[in-house]
Amino acid sequence: MNKVYLSDSGPKVSEAIYGFWRWTDNGSETVANMEKIVNLCLELGINTFDHADIYGNYTIEEYFGKLIQQKAIKREEIVLFSKCGVRKSDKGYVYYDNTEKYLLESVNNSLKRLKTDYLDIFLLNQIDMISNPEETAQVLRELVNSGKIKHVGVSNLTVFQHQLLESYLRKPIVTNHIELNLINTSAIEDGRLDFIKQRFSKPLAWAPLAGGKILDGTDAKSAIIRAKLTEIGQKYDANVEQTAVAWLLQLGTLPIIGSLSEERIRNAVSATEIKLNHEDWYEIYNLAMMK
């Protein structure tokens, strides 16, 4: 698999990225699955892994760190992302936190759990509307200057939120981690995709298969898109999943794969070799824009 620059200021990442968003803590079963999945990714050329402090109720980073500690994988051969900003209250609801105290604690805890001295990219996950963005940016600058994080990215930010934070950083934000797929094309319509590209960056596309809807959704739109992907995919000797991911890749995005299925991971990787012609790409897009 090819390695590409995430932005004009780096770093180089694999064209497909593996993310742990949907992973849960099942003890020894999680450990065994993680080693198997990570080894498969490395075998296929995926060397970039996306974490967050909160994944698996704050356990998944620690499991991954054990692989590094046990030298099952070499730190210098992988690119590590992590993020924070989303928190869960004792009452069960989600809220956002960009305060200095939380950011510093979260990054330090992620480094400890991942058994590493630095994150290749730290992504601020959501904007906290009641924190001071200038103070948030100052903390991020300090983390970069200390060497704990190499680059700053964001996750799920609007164009204006992205601009606001970057205006205080005085350093480019290297990517935005956005939901983008054939069921949810809002990032195209609201300008986020164009804005990220204007910044000479590649967007990270999470939920590339719309949480499985593209493969087995029962609603009318999912069924219509799936039928079209099946039809067009036959021209490229590709299945529904490969065609859907290939469509995303041609937008200049990097898909984040979160499946535990070996077949689905292989499909996503092989999609990097498929290039749809203009007519086919837009035929699929027209259906995606259907309300």
mmCIF file of C-alpha atoms in Angstrom:
data_model
loop_
_atom_site.group_PDB
_atom_site.id
_atom_site.type_symbol
_atom_site.label_atom_id
_atom_site.label_comp_id
_atom_site.label_asym_id
_atom_site.label_seq_id
_atom_site.Cartn_x
_atom_site.Cartn_y
_atom_site.Cartn_z
ATOM 1 C CA MET A 1 0.000 0.000 0.000
ATOM 2 C CA ASN A 2 1.206 3.479 -0.852
ATOM 3 C CA LYS A 3 2.216 5.953 1.854
ATOM 4 C CA VAL A 4 1.068 9.537 1.360
ATOM 5 C CA TYR A 5 1.653 12.841 3.108
ATOM 6 C CA LEU A 6 -1.314 13.749 5.276
ATOM 7 C CA SER A 7 -0.541 17.404 4.651
ATOM 8 C CA ASP A 8 2.243 19.503 3.214
ATOM 9 C CA SER A 9 3.798 19.535 6.690
ATOM 10 C CA GLY A 10 3.559 15.767 7.179
ATOM 11 C CA PRO A 11 3.526 13.066 8.317
ATOM 12 C CA LYS A 12 3.410 10.165 5.848
ATOM 13 C CA VAL A 13 0.596 7.694 6.496
ATOM 14 C CA SER A 14 -0.889 4.635 4.810
ATOM 15 C CA GLU A 15 -3.713 5.285 2.328
ATOM 16 C CA ALA A 16 -6.053 3.318 4.572
ATOM 17 C CA ILE A 17 -5.967 3.789 8.350
ATOM 18 C CA TYR A 18 -7.134 1.397 11.029
ATOM 19 C CA GLY A 19 -9.282 2.855 13.827
ATOM 20 C CA PHE A 20 -10.415 1.388 17.139
ATOM 21 C CA TRP A 21 -13.629 3.384 17.593
ATOM 22 C CA ARG A 22 -15.943 0.369 17.725
ATOM 23 C CA TRP A 23 -13.734 -1.821 19.912
ATOM 24 C CA THR A 24 -14.900 -2.871 23.373
ATOM 25 C CA ASP A 25 -13.049 -4.306 26.342
ATOM 26 C CA ASN A 26 -13.442 -8.094 26.392
ATOM 27 C CA GLY A 27 -10.272 -8.877 28.287
ATOM 28 C CA SER A 28 -8.095 -11.646 26.859
ATOM 29 C CA GLU A 29 -10.322 -11.878 23.773
ATOM 30 C CA THR A 30 -9.540 -8.229 22.970
ATOM 31 C CA VAL A 31 -5.804 -8.841 23.397
ATOM 32 C CA ALA A 32 -5.848 -11.810 21.027
ATOM 33 C CA ASN A 33 -8.003 -10.014 18.442
ATOM 34 C CA MET A 34 -5.871 -6.901 18.561
ATOM 35 C CA GLU A 35 -2.622 -8.729 17.922
ATOM 36 C CA LYS A 36 -4.222 -10.595 15.017
ATOM 37 C CA ILE A 37 -5.763 -7.471 13.467
ATOM 38 C CA VAL A 38 -2.667 -5.300 13.909
ATOM 39 C CA ASN A 39 -0.438 -7.957 12.361
ATOM 40 C CA LEU A 40 -2.846 -8.281 9.422
ATOM 41 C CA CYS A 41 -2.833 -4.518 8.923
ATOM 42 C CA LEU A 42 0.961 -4.396 8.909
ATOM 43 C CA GLU A 43 1.084 -7.320 6.477
ATOM 44 C CA LEU A 44 -1.259 -5.437 4.127
ATOM 45 C CA GLY A 45 0.683 -2.181 4.407
ATOM 46 C CA ILE A 46 -1.506 -0.322 6.912
ATOM 47 C CA ASN A 47 0.943 1.252 9.337
ATOM 48 C CA THR A 48 -1.293 4.021 10.710
ATOM 49 C CA PHE A 49 -3.548 3.482 13.740
ATOM 50 C CA ASP A 50 -6.230 5.792 15.129
ATOM 51 C CA HIS A 51 -7.037 5.844 18.854
ATOM 52 C CA ALA A 52 -8.843 8.030 21.386
ATOM 53 C CA ASP A 53 -8.597 8.161 25.156
ATOM 54 C CA ILE A 54 -12.243 7.132 25.529
ATOM 55 C CA TYR A 55 -12.277 4.090 23.221
ATOM 56 C CA GLY A 56 -13.302 0.886 24.981
ATOM 57 C CA ASN A 57 -13.992 2.886 28.150
ATOM 58 C CA TYR A 58 -10.347 4.010 28.327
ATOM 59 C CA THR A 59 -8.894 0.511 27.792
ATOM 60 C CA ILE A 60 -8.067 0.120 24.088
ATOM 61 C CA GLU A 61 -4.954 2.299 24.111
ATOM 62 C CA GLU A 62 -3.577 0.192 26.954
ATOM 63 C CA TYR A 63 -4.078 -3.040 25.027
ATOM 64 C CA PHE A 64 -2.311 -1.537 22.016
ATOM 65 C CA GLY A 65 0.499 -0.339 24.257
ATOM 66 C CA LYS A 66 1.106 -3.884 25.416
ATOM 67 C CA LEU A 67 1.890 -4.869 21.828
ATOM 68 C CA ILE A 68 4.502 -2.122 21.720
ATOM 69 C CA GLN A 69 5.860 -3.051 25.139
ATOM 70 C CA GLN A 70 6.135 -6.716 24.165
ATOM 71 C CA LYS A 71 7.878 -5.665 20.928
ATOM 72 C CA ALA A 72 5.127 -7.387 18.939
ATOM 73 C CA ILE A 73 5.215 -4.223 16.831
ATOM 74 C CA LYS A 74 7.989 -1.661 16.410
ATOM 75 C CA ARG A 75 7.060 1.884 17.406
ATOM 76 C CA GLU A 76 9.286 3.444 14.732
ATOM 77 C CA GLU A 77 7.462 1.532 11.992
ATOM 78 C CA ILE A 78 3.959 2.778 12.814
ATOM 79 C CA VAL A 79 2.126 6.110 12.842
ATOM 80 C CA LEU A 80 0.004 6.680 15.947
ATOM 81 C CA PHE A 81 -2.994 8.998 16.242
ATOM 82 C CA SER A 82 -4.953 9.680 19.398
ATOM 83 C CA LYS A 83 -7.586 12.197 20.346
ATOM 84 C CA CYS A 84 -9.550 13.575 23.263
ATOM 85 C CA GLY A 85 -12.279 16.118 23.922
ATOM 86 C CA VAL A 86 -15.330 13.880 24.306
ATOM 87 C CA ARG A 87 -16.198 12.901 27.880
ATOM 88 C CA LYS A 88 -18.987 10.966 29.568
ATOM 89 C CA SER A 89 -20.618 12.268 32.721
ATOM 90 C CA ASP A 90 -21.573 10.107 35.690
ATOM 91 C CA LYS A 91 -25.169 10.601 34.547
ATOM 92 C CA GLY A 92 -24.391 8.997 31.209
ATOM 93 C CA TYR A 93 -24.536 11.955 28.839
ATOM 94 C CA VAL A 94 -21.697 13.124 26.597
ATOM 95 C CA TYR A 95 -20.048 16.529 26.894
ATOM 96 C CA TYR A 96 -16.967 18.242 25.459
ATOM 97 C CA ASP A 97 -13.875 19.481 27.287
ATOM 98 C CA ASN A 98 -10.975 21.472 25.794
ATOM 99 C CA THR A 99 -9.592 22.795 29.083
ATOM 100 C CA GLU A 100 -5.860 22.851 29.804
ATOM 101 C CA LYS A 101 -6.147 20.443 32.736
ATOM 102 C CA TYR A 102 -8.064 17.845 30.772
ATOM 103 C CA LEU A 103 -5.951 18.074 27.601
ATOM 104 C CA LEU A 104 -2.675 17.692 29.485
ATOM 105 C CA GLU A 105 -3.969 14.803 31.588
ATOM 106 C CA SER A 106 -5.451 13.042 28.581
ATOM 107 C CA VAL A 107 -2.328 13.302 26.399
ATOM 108 C CA ASN A 108 -0.070 12.176 29.246
ATOM 109 C CA ASN A 109 -2.377 9.250 30.024
ATOM 110 C CA SER A 110 -2.555 8.249 26.353
ATOM 111 C CA LEU A 111 1.245 8.239 26.117
ATOM 112 C CA LYS A 112 1.432 6.118 29.250
ATOM 113 C CA ARG A 113 -1.175 3.639 28.029
ATOM 114 C CA LEU A 114 0.311 3.419 24.530
ATOM 115 C CA LYS A 115 3.846 2.945 25.915
ATOM 116 C CA THR A 116 5.254 5.674 23.718
ATOM 117 C CA ASP A 117 6.993 9.014 24.213
ATOM 118 C CA TYR A 118 5.057 10.822 21.489
ATOM 119 C CA LEU A 119 1.967 10.829 19.278
ATOM 120 C CA ASP A 120 2.527 11.397 15.575
ATOM 121 C CA ILE A 121 -0.796 13.245 15.490
ATOM 122 C CA PHE A 122 -3.026 14.445 18.306
ATOM 123 C CA LEU A 123 -6.582 15.314 17.223
ATOM 124 C CA LEU A 124 -8.791 17.637 19.226
ATOM 125 C CA ASN A 125 -12.131 15.842 19.204
ATOM 126 C CA GLN A 126 -15.014 18.341 19.045
ATOM 127 C CA ILE A 127 -14.998 22.007 20.038
ATOM 128 C CA ASP A 128 -15.877 22.810 23.622
ATOM 129 C CA MET A 129 -18.022 25.934 23.257
ATOM 130 C CA ILE A 130 -17.332 27.270 26.751
ATOM 131 C CA SER A 131 -13.548 26.841 26.833
ATOM 132 C CA ASN A 132 -11.269 29.639 25.652
ATOM 133 C CA PRO A 133 -9.918 28.651 22.185
ATOM 134 C CA GLU A 134 -6.800 30.759 22.690
ATOM 135 C CA GLU A 135 -5.956 28.819 25.873
ATOM 136 C CA THR A 136 -6.702 25.515 24.109
ATOM 137 C CA ALA A 137 -4.335 26.462 21.295
ATOM 138 C CA GLN A 138 -1.660 27.458 23.812
ATOM 139 C CA VAL A 139 -1.817 24.002 25.417
ATOM 140 C CA LEU A 140 -1.526 22.349 22.004
ATOM 141 C CA ARG A 141 1.496 24.504 21.155
ATOM 142 C CA GLU A 142 3.130 23.523 24.456
ATOM 143 C CA LEU A 143 2.527 19.837 23.744
ATOM 144 C CA VAL A 144 4.147 20.207 20.316
ATOM 145 C CA ASN A 145 7.098 22.146 21.741
ATOM 146 C CA SER A 146 7.632 19.466 24.405
ATOM 147 C CA GLY A 147 7.778 16.732 21.731
ATOM 148 C CA LYS A 148 4.788 14.857 23.145
ATOM 149 C CA ILE A 149 2.843 15.416 19.954
ATOM 150 C CA LYS A 150 4.344 15.955 16.493
ATOM 151 C CA HIS A 151 1.336 17.389 14.676
ATOM 152 C CA VAL A 152 -2.111 18.765 15.556
ATOM 153 C CA GLY A 153 -5.289 17.608 13.874
ATOM 154 C CA VAL A 154 -8.984 18.011 14.654
ATOM 155 C CA SER A 155 -11.999 15.756 14.643
ATOM 156 C CA ASN A 156 -15.585 16.603 13.696
ATOM 157 C CA LEU A 157 -15.012 20.368 13.473
ATOM 158 C CA THR A 158 -16.944 22.711 11.206
ATOM 159 C CA VAL A 159 -15.085 25.026 8.814
ATOM 160 C CA PHE A 160 -15.479 27.991 11.179
ATOM 161 C CA GLN A 161 -14.379 25.991 14.233
ATOM 162 C CA HIS A 162 -11.348 24.777 12.282
ATOM 163 C CA GLN A 163 -10.502 28.358 11.270
ATOM 164 C CA LEU A 164 -10.972 29.661 14.807
ATOM 165 C CA LEU A 165 -8.603 27.167 16.411
ATOM 166 C CA GLU A 166 -6.009 27.486 13.658
ATOM 167 C CA SER A 167 -5.983 31.274 13.990
ATOM 168 C CA TYR A 168 -4.597 30.870 17.516
ATOM 169 C CA LEU A 169 -2.263 27.976 16.757
ATOM 170 C CA ARG A 170 -0.111 29.845 14.238
ATOM 171 C CA LYS A 171 0.689 26.420 12.810
ATOM 172 C CA PRO A 172 -1.292 24.402 10.239
ATOM 173 C CA ILE A 173 -3.810 21.825 11.399
ATOM 174 C CA VAL A 174 -2.860 18.739 9.377
ATOM 175 C CA THR A 175 -6.278 17.079 8.994
ATOM 176 C CA ASN A 176 -9.920 16.925 10.058
ATOM 177 C CA HIS A 177 -11.371 13.535 11.042
ATOM 178 C CA ILE A 178 -14.906 13.679 9.553
ATOM 179 C CA GLU A 179 -17.788 11.340 8.847
ATOM 180 C CA LEU A 180 -18.071 10.871 5.094
ATOM 181 C CA ASN A 181 -19.690 8.079 3.111
ATOM 182 C CA LEU A 182 -22.326 7.500 0.444
ATOM 183 C CA ILE A 183 -25.124 7.815 3.012
ATOM 184 C CA ASN A 184 -23.739 10.932 4.678
ATOM 185 C CA THR A 185 -22.223 13.408 2.195
ATOM 186 C CA SER A 186 -22.730 16.496 4.375
ATOM 187 C CA ALA A 187 -18.974 17.203 4.475
ATOM 188 C CA ILE A 188 -19.102 17.768 0.703
ATOM 189 C CA GLU A 189 -22.188 19.967 0.867
ATOM 190 C CA ASP A 190 -21.169 22.189 3.803
ATOM 191 C CA GLY A 191 -17.665 22.901 2.500
ATOM 192 C CA ARG A 192 -15.612 20.953 5.037
ATOM 193 C CA LEU A 193 -14.039 18.746 2.388
ATOM 194 C CA ASP A 194 -13.032 21.682 0.192
ATOM 195 C CA PHE A 195 -11.712 23.632 3.167
ATOM 196 C CA ILE A 196 -9.466 20.775 4.295
ATOM 197 C CA LYS A 197 -8.103 20.432 0.767
ATOM 198 C CA GLN A 198 -7.553 24.203 0.607
ATOM 199 C CA ARG A 199 -5.266 23.708 3.604
ATOM 200 C CA PHE A 200 -3.237 21.174 1.529
ATOM 201 C CA SER A 201 -4.445 18.355 3.777
ATOM 202 C CA LYS A 202 -6.152 15.028 3.276
ATOM 203 C CA PRO A 203 -9.371 14.440 5.257
ATOM 204 C CA LEU A 204 -9.769 11.302 7.364
ATOM 205 C CA ALA A 205 -13.120 9.672 6.566
ATOM 206 C CA TRP A 206 -14.630 7.718 9.429
ATOM 207 C CA ALA A 207 -17.571 5.325 8.942
ATOM 208 C CA PRO A 208 -16.715 4.798 5.236
ATOM 209 C CA LEU A 209 -19.491 2.204 4.986
ATOM 210 C CA ALA A 210 -21.966 4.238 7.074
ATOM 211 C CA GLY A 211 -21.740 1.869 10.005
ATOM 212 C CA GLY A 212 -22.604 -1.092 7.750
ATOM 213 C CA LYS A 213 -25.682 0.493 6.133
ATOM 214 C CA ILE A 214 -24.086 0.370 2.697
ATOM 215 C CA LEU A 215 -23.654 -3.392 3.062
ATOM 216 C CA ASP A 216 -26.914 -4.390 4.731
ATOM 217 C CA GLY A 217 -29.097 -1.332 5.418
ATOM 218 C CA THR A 218 -32.810 -1.953 4.846
ATOM 219 C CA ASP A 219 -33.859 1.631 4.123
ATOM 220 C CA ALA A 220 -34.617 2.616 0.521
ATOM 221 C CA LYS A 221 -31.555 4.811 -0.015
ATOM 222 C CA SER A 222 -29.127 2.162 1.233
ATOM 223 C CA ALA A 223 -30.727 -0.468 -0.983
ATOM 224 C CA ILE A 224 -30.568 1.767 -4.092
ATOM 225 C CA ILE A 225 -26.929 2.701 -3.511
ATOM 226 C CA ARG A 226 -25.981 -0.918 -2.823
ATOM 227 C CA ALA A 227 -27.603 -2.035 -6.073
ATOM 228 C CA LYS A 228 -25.715 0.633 -8.024
ATOM 229 C CA LEU A 229 -22.406 -0.273 -6.347
ATOM 230 C CA THR A 230 -23.021 -3.900 -7.272
ATOM 231 C CA GLU A 231 -23.747 -2.979 -10.889
ATOM 232 C CA ILE A 232 -20.787 -0.638 -11.350
ATOM 233 C CA GLY A 233 -18.438 -2.801 -9.302
ATOM 234 C CA GLN A 234 -18.800 -5.622 -11.823
ATOM 235 C CA LYS A 235 -16.949 -3.463 -14.382
ATOM 236 C CA TYR A 236 -13.962 -3.297 -12.028
ATOM 237 C CA ASP A 237 -14.166 -6.841 -10.677
ATOM 238 C CA ALA A 238 -15.004 -5.294 -7.300
ATOM 239 C CA ASN A 239 -17.632 -5.986 -4.656
ATOM 240 C CA VAL A 240 -19.913 -3.413 -2.973
ATOM 241 C CA GLU A 241 -17.458 -2.628 -0.192
ATOM 242 C CA GLN A 242 -14.465 -2.182 -2.478
ATOM 243 C CA THR A 243 -16.424 0.087 -4.816
ATOM 244 C CA ALA A 244 -17.747 2.251 -1.954
ATOM 245 C CA VAL A 245 -14.252 2.724 -0.505
ATOM 246 C CA ALA A 246 -12.751 3.374 -3.956
ATOM 247 C CA TRP A 247 -15.361 6.115 -4.448
ATOM 248 C CA LEU A 248 -14.195 7.770 -1.206
ATOM 249 C CA LEU A 249 -10.512 7.474 -2.066
ATOM 250 C CA GLN A 250 -11.057 9.355 -5.321
ATOM 251 C CA LEU A 251 -12.324 12.296 -3.282
ATOM 252 C CA GLY A 252 -8.832 12.556 -1.805
ATOM 253 C CA THR A 253 -9.863 11.166 1.563
ATOM 254 C CA LEU A 254 -8.188 8.481 3.659
ATOM 255 C CA PRO A 255 -10.737 5.931 4.940
ATOM 256 C CA ILE A 256 -10.603 4.781 8.549
ATOM 257 C CA ILE A 257 -11.399 1.085 8.771
ATOM 258 C CA GLY A 258 -12.772 -0.228 12.049
ATOM 259 C CA SER A 259 -13.884 -3.748 11.199
ATOM 260 C CA LEU A 260 -12.693 -6.881 13.015
ATOM 261 C CA SER A 261 -13.376 -8.886 9.860
ATOM 262 C CA GLU A 262 -10.255 -9.926 7.952
ATOM 263 C CA GLU A 263 -12.229 -10.001 4.703
ATOM 264 C CA ARG A 264 -13.482 -6.432 5.148
ATOM 265 C CA ILE A 265 -10.004 -5.145 5.972
ATOM 266 C CA ARG A 266 -8.619 -6.834 2.852
ATOM 267 C CA ASN A 267 -11.463 -5.347 0.784
ATOM 268 C CA ALA A 268 -10.644 -1.839 1.988
ATOM 269 C CA VAL A 269 -6.961 -2.275 1.188
ATOM 270 C CA SER A 270 -7.626 -3.656 -2.289
ATOM 271 C CA ALA A 271 -9.925 -0.677 -2.974
ATOM 272 C CA THR A 272 -6.839 1.538 -3.123
ATOM 273 C CA GLU A 273 -6.023 -0.117 -6.474
ATOM 274 C CA ILE A 274 -9.423 0.661 -8.048
ATOM 275 C CA LYS A 275 -10.006 3.876 -10.017
ATOM 276 C CA LEU A 276 -13.552 4.575 -11.158
ATOM 277 C CA ASN A 277 -14.004 6.534 -14.357
ATOM 278 C CA HIS A 278 -15.712 9.927 -14.178
ATOM 279 C CA GLU A 279 -19.074 8.704 -15.445
ATOM 280 C CA ASP A 280 -19.269 5.883 -12.927
ATOM 281 C CA TRP A 281 -18.086 8.052 -10.020
ATOM 282 C CA TYR A 282 -20.745 10.684 -10.691
ATOM 283 C CA GLU A 283 -23.483 8.135 -11.280
ATOM 284 C CA ILE A 284 -22.874 6.868 -7.737
ATOM 285 C CA TYR A 285 -22.621 10.427 -6.399
ATOM 286 C CA ASN A 286 -25.969 11.424 -7.891
ATOM 287 C CA LEU A 287 -27.635 8.620 -5.967
ATOM 288 C CA ALA A 288 -25.786 9.585 -2.778
ATOM 289 C CA MET A 289 -27.196 13.117 -3.057
ATOM 290 C CA MET A 290 -30.724 11.749 -3.225
ATOM 291 C CA LYS A 291 -32.881 12.868 -0.277
#
